[in-house]
Amino acid sequence: MEKYLEQLKTLIIDFTPSVLAALAMLIIGIIVIRFIVRIAKKIMIKRGLEETLTKFLTNLLSWTLKVLLFVMVISKLGIQTTSFAAIIGAAGLAIGLALQGSLSNFAGGALIMIFKPFKVGDLIDAQGVLGVVKEIQIFTTILNTPENKLAIIPNGALSNGNIINLTAEGKLRVDLTIGVGYDEDIKTAKKVLLDTLIANPKTLKDPAPTVNVSELADSSINFAVRPWATVADYWDVYFETLENCKEALDKAGIEIPYPHSVEIQKEG
């Protein structure tokens, strides 16, 4: 018994400095990690990174530093860290392979938040979906379509595809085609259409609306009717232009041609 007690005493004396040093390293390391994470967060906020991305990156930085600190602490206790490094490497590889798609979406989300091709509230056309950006998350972007449907698009595909930002310039051109009969006077029809566009208070004056002959079709002379509108007024201008132009042409006595069916009677 005395022999075992003597051995225990020797072990305690031998390991006490290492334990105290490891404990001190742990406490100081945690304090340093918090300081580094706080500084990194301030830098990200100062550079205008999205809140979601900032939170994710600071958490990732914190856990990475904590893992490194853990390895240093157990190394200070005299435990071989080679096996731990191999386990961490294998686990990282397995997780990377399992989450390959998710990592791609994360990278895409990071690129979107850093380069900002669009922001929350913008109307965009991407991946075959037209909608207003409701939320930009780490892995997905959520759009609200004109039909009030939620569209969830993976950021990996979104960042690698074409993105049309309809809000960025603040103005949109409404493209319409309106036809009149060949017997009508072109200049008169053009004036009626242009006056109708100008009379709409939602049509922008700069750029000015335009009306031009775009096609001599089989049964009509087609005009390219091009008013400009803000993003918020786009659909109002679109529908009001169609209705107002129809009423103005009818009032001016200008015919809008439509297909006629000709009935042929057989003699018998």
mmCIF file of C-alpha atoms in Angstrom, residues 106-260:
data_model
loop_
_atom_site.group_PDB
_atom_site.id
_atom_site.type_symbol
_atom_site.label_atom_id
_atom_site.label_comp_id
_atom_site.label_asym_id
_atom_site.label_seq_id
_atom_site.Cartn_x
_atom_site.Cartn_y
_atom_site.Cartn_z
ATOM 1 C CA PHE A 106 -22.917 27.669 -48.734
ATOM 2 C CA ALA A 107 -20.182 28.913 -51.065
ATOM 3 C CA GLY A 108 -22.846 30.306 -53.399
ATOM 4 C CA GLY A 109 -24.573 32.047 -50.487
ATOM 5 C CA ALA A 110 -21.275 33.555 -49.368
ATOM 6 C CA LEU A 111 -20.593 34.863 -52.885
ATOM 7 C CA ILE A 112 -24.086 36.370 -53.110
ATOM 8 C CA MET A 113 -23.700 38.108 -49.760
ATOM 9 C CA ILE A 114 -20.213 39.397 -50.578
ATOM 10 C CA PHE A 115 -20.740 40.619 -54.170
ATOM 11 C CA LYS A 116 -24.451 41.493 -53.710
ATOM 12 C CA PRO A 117 -25.909 40.987 -57.223
ATOM 13 C CA PHE A 118 -29.251 41.591 -55.508
ATOM 14 C CA LYS A 119 -30.611 42.409 -52.068
ATOM 15 C CA VAL A 120 -33.776 41.787 -50.094
ATOM 16 C CA GLY A 121 -36.696 43.544 -51.801
ATOM 17 C CA ASP A 122 -35.243 43.371 -55.336
ATOM 18 C CA LEU A 123 -37.258 41.884 -58.187
ATOM 19 C CA ILE A 124 -35.095 39.303 -59.949
ATOM 20 C CA ASP A 125 -35.430 36.700 -62.683
ATOM 21 C CA ALA A 126 -33.194 33.698 -61.983
ATOM 22 C CA GLN A 127 -33.315 29.934 -62.530
ATOM 23 C CA GLY A 128 -36.572 30.354 -64.445
ATOM 24 C CA VAL A 129 -38.280 32.071 -61.476
ATOM 25 C CA LEU A 130 -39.460 35.694 -61.362
ATOM 26 C CA GLY A 131 -40.013 37.107 -57.901
ATOM 27 C CA VAL A 132 -39.146 39.559 -55.154
ATOM 28 C CA VAL A 133 -36.268 38.537 -52.877
ATOM 29 C CA LYS A 134 -37.786 37.890 -49.460
ATOM 30 C CA GLU A 135 -34.792 36.429 -47.656
ATOM 31 C CA ILE A 136 -31.157 35.526 -48.399
ATOM 32 C CA GLN A 137 -30.053 32.592 -46.269
ATOM 33 C CA ILE A 138 -26.722 30.772 -46.112
ATOM 34 C CA PHE A 139 -27.841 27.841 -48.257
ATOM 35 C CA THR A 140 -30.950 29.128 -50.082
ATOM 36 C CA THR A 141 -32.607 32.311 -51.343
ATOM 37 C CA ILE A 142 -36.363 32.735 -50.927
ATOM 38 C CA LEU A 143 -38.399 34.585 -53.573
ATOM 39 C CA ASN A 144 -42.011 35.745 -53.475
ATOM 40 C CA THR A 145 -43.494 35.294 -56.965
ATOM 41 C CA PRO A 146 -46.185 37.544 -58.502
ATOM 42 C CA GLU A 147 -48.681 34.735 -57.752
ATOM 43 C CA ASN A 148 -47.730 35.069 -54.038
ATOM 44 C CA LYS A 149 -45.917 31.721 -54.029
ATOM 45 C CA LEU A 150 -42.680 31.109 -52.151
ATOM 46 C CA ALA A 151 -39.837 29.899 -54.357
ATOM 47 C CA ILE A 152 -36.788 28.452 -52.566
ATOM 48 C CA ILE A 153 -33.692 28.403 -54.800
ATOM 49 C CA PRO A 154 -30.388 26.745 -53.777
ATOM 50 C CA ASN A 155 -27.614 29.324 -53.663
ATOM 51 C CA GLY A 156 -25.165 27.058 -55.511
ATOM 52 C CA ALA A 157 -27.293 26.996 -58.653
ATOM 53 C CA LEU A 158 -28.306 30.642 -58.190
ATOM 54 C CA SER A 159 -24.738 31.964 -57.979
ATOM 55 C CA ASN A 160 -23.632 29.923 -61.011
ATOM 56 C CA GLY A 161 -26.562 30.900 -63.259
ATOM 57 C CA ASN A 162 -27.800 34.044 -64.966
ATOM 58 C CA ILE A 163 -29.418 36.633 -62.698
ATOM 59 C CA ILE A 164 -31.515 39.481 -64.079
ATOM 60 C CA ASN A 165 -32.023 42.206 -61.475
ATOM 61 C CA LEU A 166 -35.087 44.171 -62.547
ATOM 62 C CA THR A 167 -34.879 46.597 -59.631
ATOM 63 C CA ALA A 168 -31.233 47.667 -59.842
ATOM 64 C CA GLU A 169 -31.733 50.521 -62.326
ATOM 65 C CA GLY A 170 -34.983 51.714 -60.731
ATOM 66 C CA LYS A 171 -36.870 51.868 -64.065
ATOM 67 C CA LEU A 172 -38.411 49.261 -66.348
ATOM 68 C CA ARG A 173 -39.605 49.498 -69.947
ATOM 69 C CA VAL A 174 -43.018 48.036 -70.703
ATOM 70 C CA ASP A 175 -42.966 46.294 -74.104
ATOM 71 C CA LEU A 176 -46.330 46.066 -75.855
ATOM 72 C CA THR A 177 -47.446 45.518 -79.439
ATOM 73 C CA ILE A 178 -50.677 47.084 -80.695
ATOM 74 C CA GLY A 179 -51.906 46.712 -84.280
ATOM 75 C CA VAL A 180 -54.181 48.862 -86.449
ATOM 76 C CA GLY A 181 -55.782 48.205 -89.834
ATOM 77 C CA TYR A 182 -53.984 48.902 -93.129
ATOM 78 C CA ASP A 183 -56.668 51.422 -94.076
ATOM 79 C CA GLU A 184 -55.860 53.629 -91.067
ATOM 80 C CA ASP A 185 -53.529 56.641 -91.155
ATOM 81 C CA ILE A 186 -50.221 55.681 -89.524
ATOM 82 C CA LYS A 187 -49.358 59.141 -88.218
ATOM 83 C CA THR A 188 -52.792 59.613 -86.651
ATOM 84 C CA ALA A 189 -52.680 56.204 -84.964
ATOM 85 C CA LYS A 190 -49.172 56.842 -83.697
ATOM 86 C CA LYS A 191 -50.203 60.223 -82.229
ATOM 87 C CA VAL A 192 -53.242 58.718 -80.500
ATOM 88 C CA LEU A 193 -51.143 55.982 -78.913
ATOM 89 C CA LEU A 194 -48.362 58.335 -77.836
ATOM 90 C CA ASP A 195 -50.812 60.862 -76.340
ATOM 91 C CA THR A 196 -52.398 58.012 -74.399
ATOM 92 C CA LEU A 197 -49.058 57.000 -72.905
ATOM 93 C CA ILE A 198 -48.185 60.562 -71.932
ATOM 94 C CA ALA A 199 -51.605 61.075 -70.300
ATOM 95 C CA ASN A 200 -51.017 58.226 -67.842
ATOM 96 C CA PRO A 201 -49.530 59.764 -64.647
ATOM 97 C CA LYS A 202 -47.734 56.488 -63.858
ATOM 98 C CA THR A 203 -45.792 56.595 -67.133
ATOM 99 C CA LEU A 204 -42.352 58.124 -66.575
ATOM 100 C CA LYS A 205 -41.408 61.239 -68.499
ATOM 101 C CA ASP A 206 -37.703 60.339 -68.447
ATOM 102 C CA PRO A 207 -37.047 58.196 -70.371
ATOM 103 C CA ALA A 208 -39.852 59.374 -72.618
ATOM 104 C CA PRO A 209 -42.367 56.820 -73.941
ATOM 105 C CA THR A 210 -42.072 55.874 -77.610
ATOM 106 C CA VAL A 211 -44.389 54.503 -80.307
ATOM 107 C CA ASN A 212 -42.915 53.169 -83.553
ATOM 108 C CA VAL A 213 -44.002 50.935 -86.404
ATOM 109 C CA SER A 214 -42.467 47.544 -85.684
ATOM 110 C CA GLU A 215 -44.024 45.248 -88.282
ATOM 111 C CA LEU A 216 -46.173 45.160 -91.392
ATOM 112 C CA ALA A 217 -48.046 41.989 -90.524
ATOM 113 C CA ASP A 218 -50.487 39.979 -92.609
ATOM 114 C CA SER A 219 -53.588 41.800 -91.425
ATOM 115 C CA SER A 220 -52.319 44.751 -89.382
ATOM 116 C CA ILE A 221 -49.719 47.445 -88.969
ATOM 117 C CA ASN A 222 -48.099 46.731 -85.611
ATOM 118 C CA PHE A 223 -46.769 49.450 -83.336
ATOM 119 C CA ALA A 224 -44.085 48.882 -80.686
ATOM 120 C CA VAL A 225 -45.592 50.719 -77.707
ATOM 121 C CA ARG A 226 -42.881 51.417 -75.111
ATOM 122 C CA PRO A 227 -43.793 53.307 -71.915
ATOM 123 C CA TRP A 228 -41.400 53.396 -68.941
ATOM 124 C CA ALA A 229 -42.398 52.825 -65.310
ATOM 125 C CA THR A 230 -40.998 52.334 -61.848
ATOM 126 C CA VAL A 231 -40.696 48.751 -60.637
ATOM 127 C CA ALA A 232 -43.660 49.230 -58.288
ATOM 128 C CA ASP A 233 -45.891 50.601 -61.099
ATOM 129 C CA TYR A 234 -44.805 48.150 -63.817
ATOM 130 C CA TRP A 235 -47.927 45.969 -63.893
ATOM 131 C CA ASP A 236 -50.259 48.952 -63.430
ATOM 132 C CA VAL A 237 -48.717 50.656 -66.454
ATOM 133 C CA TYR A 238 -48.801 47.395 -68.439
ATOM 134 C CA PHE A 239 -52.518 46.748 -67.964
ATOM 135 C CA GLU A 240 -53.616 50.402 -68.005
ATOM 136 C CA THR A 241 -51.748 50.994 -71.291
ATOM 137 C CA LEU A 242 -53.588 48.155 -72.999
ATOM 138 C CA GLU A 243 -56.959 49.347 -71.751
ATOM 139 C CA ASN A 244 -56.355 53.057 -72.380
ATOM 140 C CA CYS A 245 -54.968 52.491 -75.896
ATOM 141 C CA LYS A 246 -57.990 50.378 -76.862
ATOM 142 C CA GLU A 247 -60.388 53.061 -75.627
ATOM 143 C CA ALA A 248 -58.414 55.875 -77.310
ATOM 144 C CA LEU A 249 -58.305 54.071 -80.680
ATOM 145 C CA ASP A 250 -62.035 53.326 -80.508
ATOM 146 C CA LYS A 251 -62.758 56.964 -79.688
ATOM 147 C CA ALA A 252 -60.638 58.109 -82.641
ATOM 148 C CA GLY A 253 -62.442 55.667 -84.939
ATOM 149 C CA ILE A 254 -59.281 53.687 -85.658
ATOM 150 C CA GLU A 255 -59.870 49.993 -86.249
ATOM 151 C CA ILE A 256 -57.956 47.295 -84.387
ATOM 152 C CA PRO A 257 -58.088 44.319 -86.759
ATOM 153 C CA TYR A 258 -59.048 40.849 -85.588
ATOM 154 C CA PRO A 259 -59.380 37.528 -87.416
ATOM 155 C CA HIS A 260 -62.595 37.164 -89.428
#
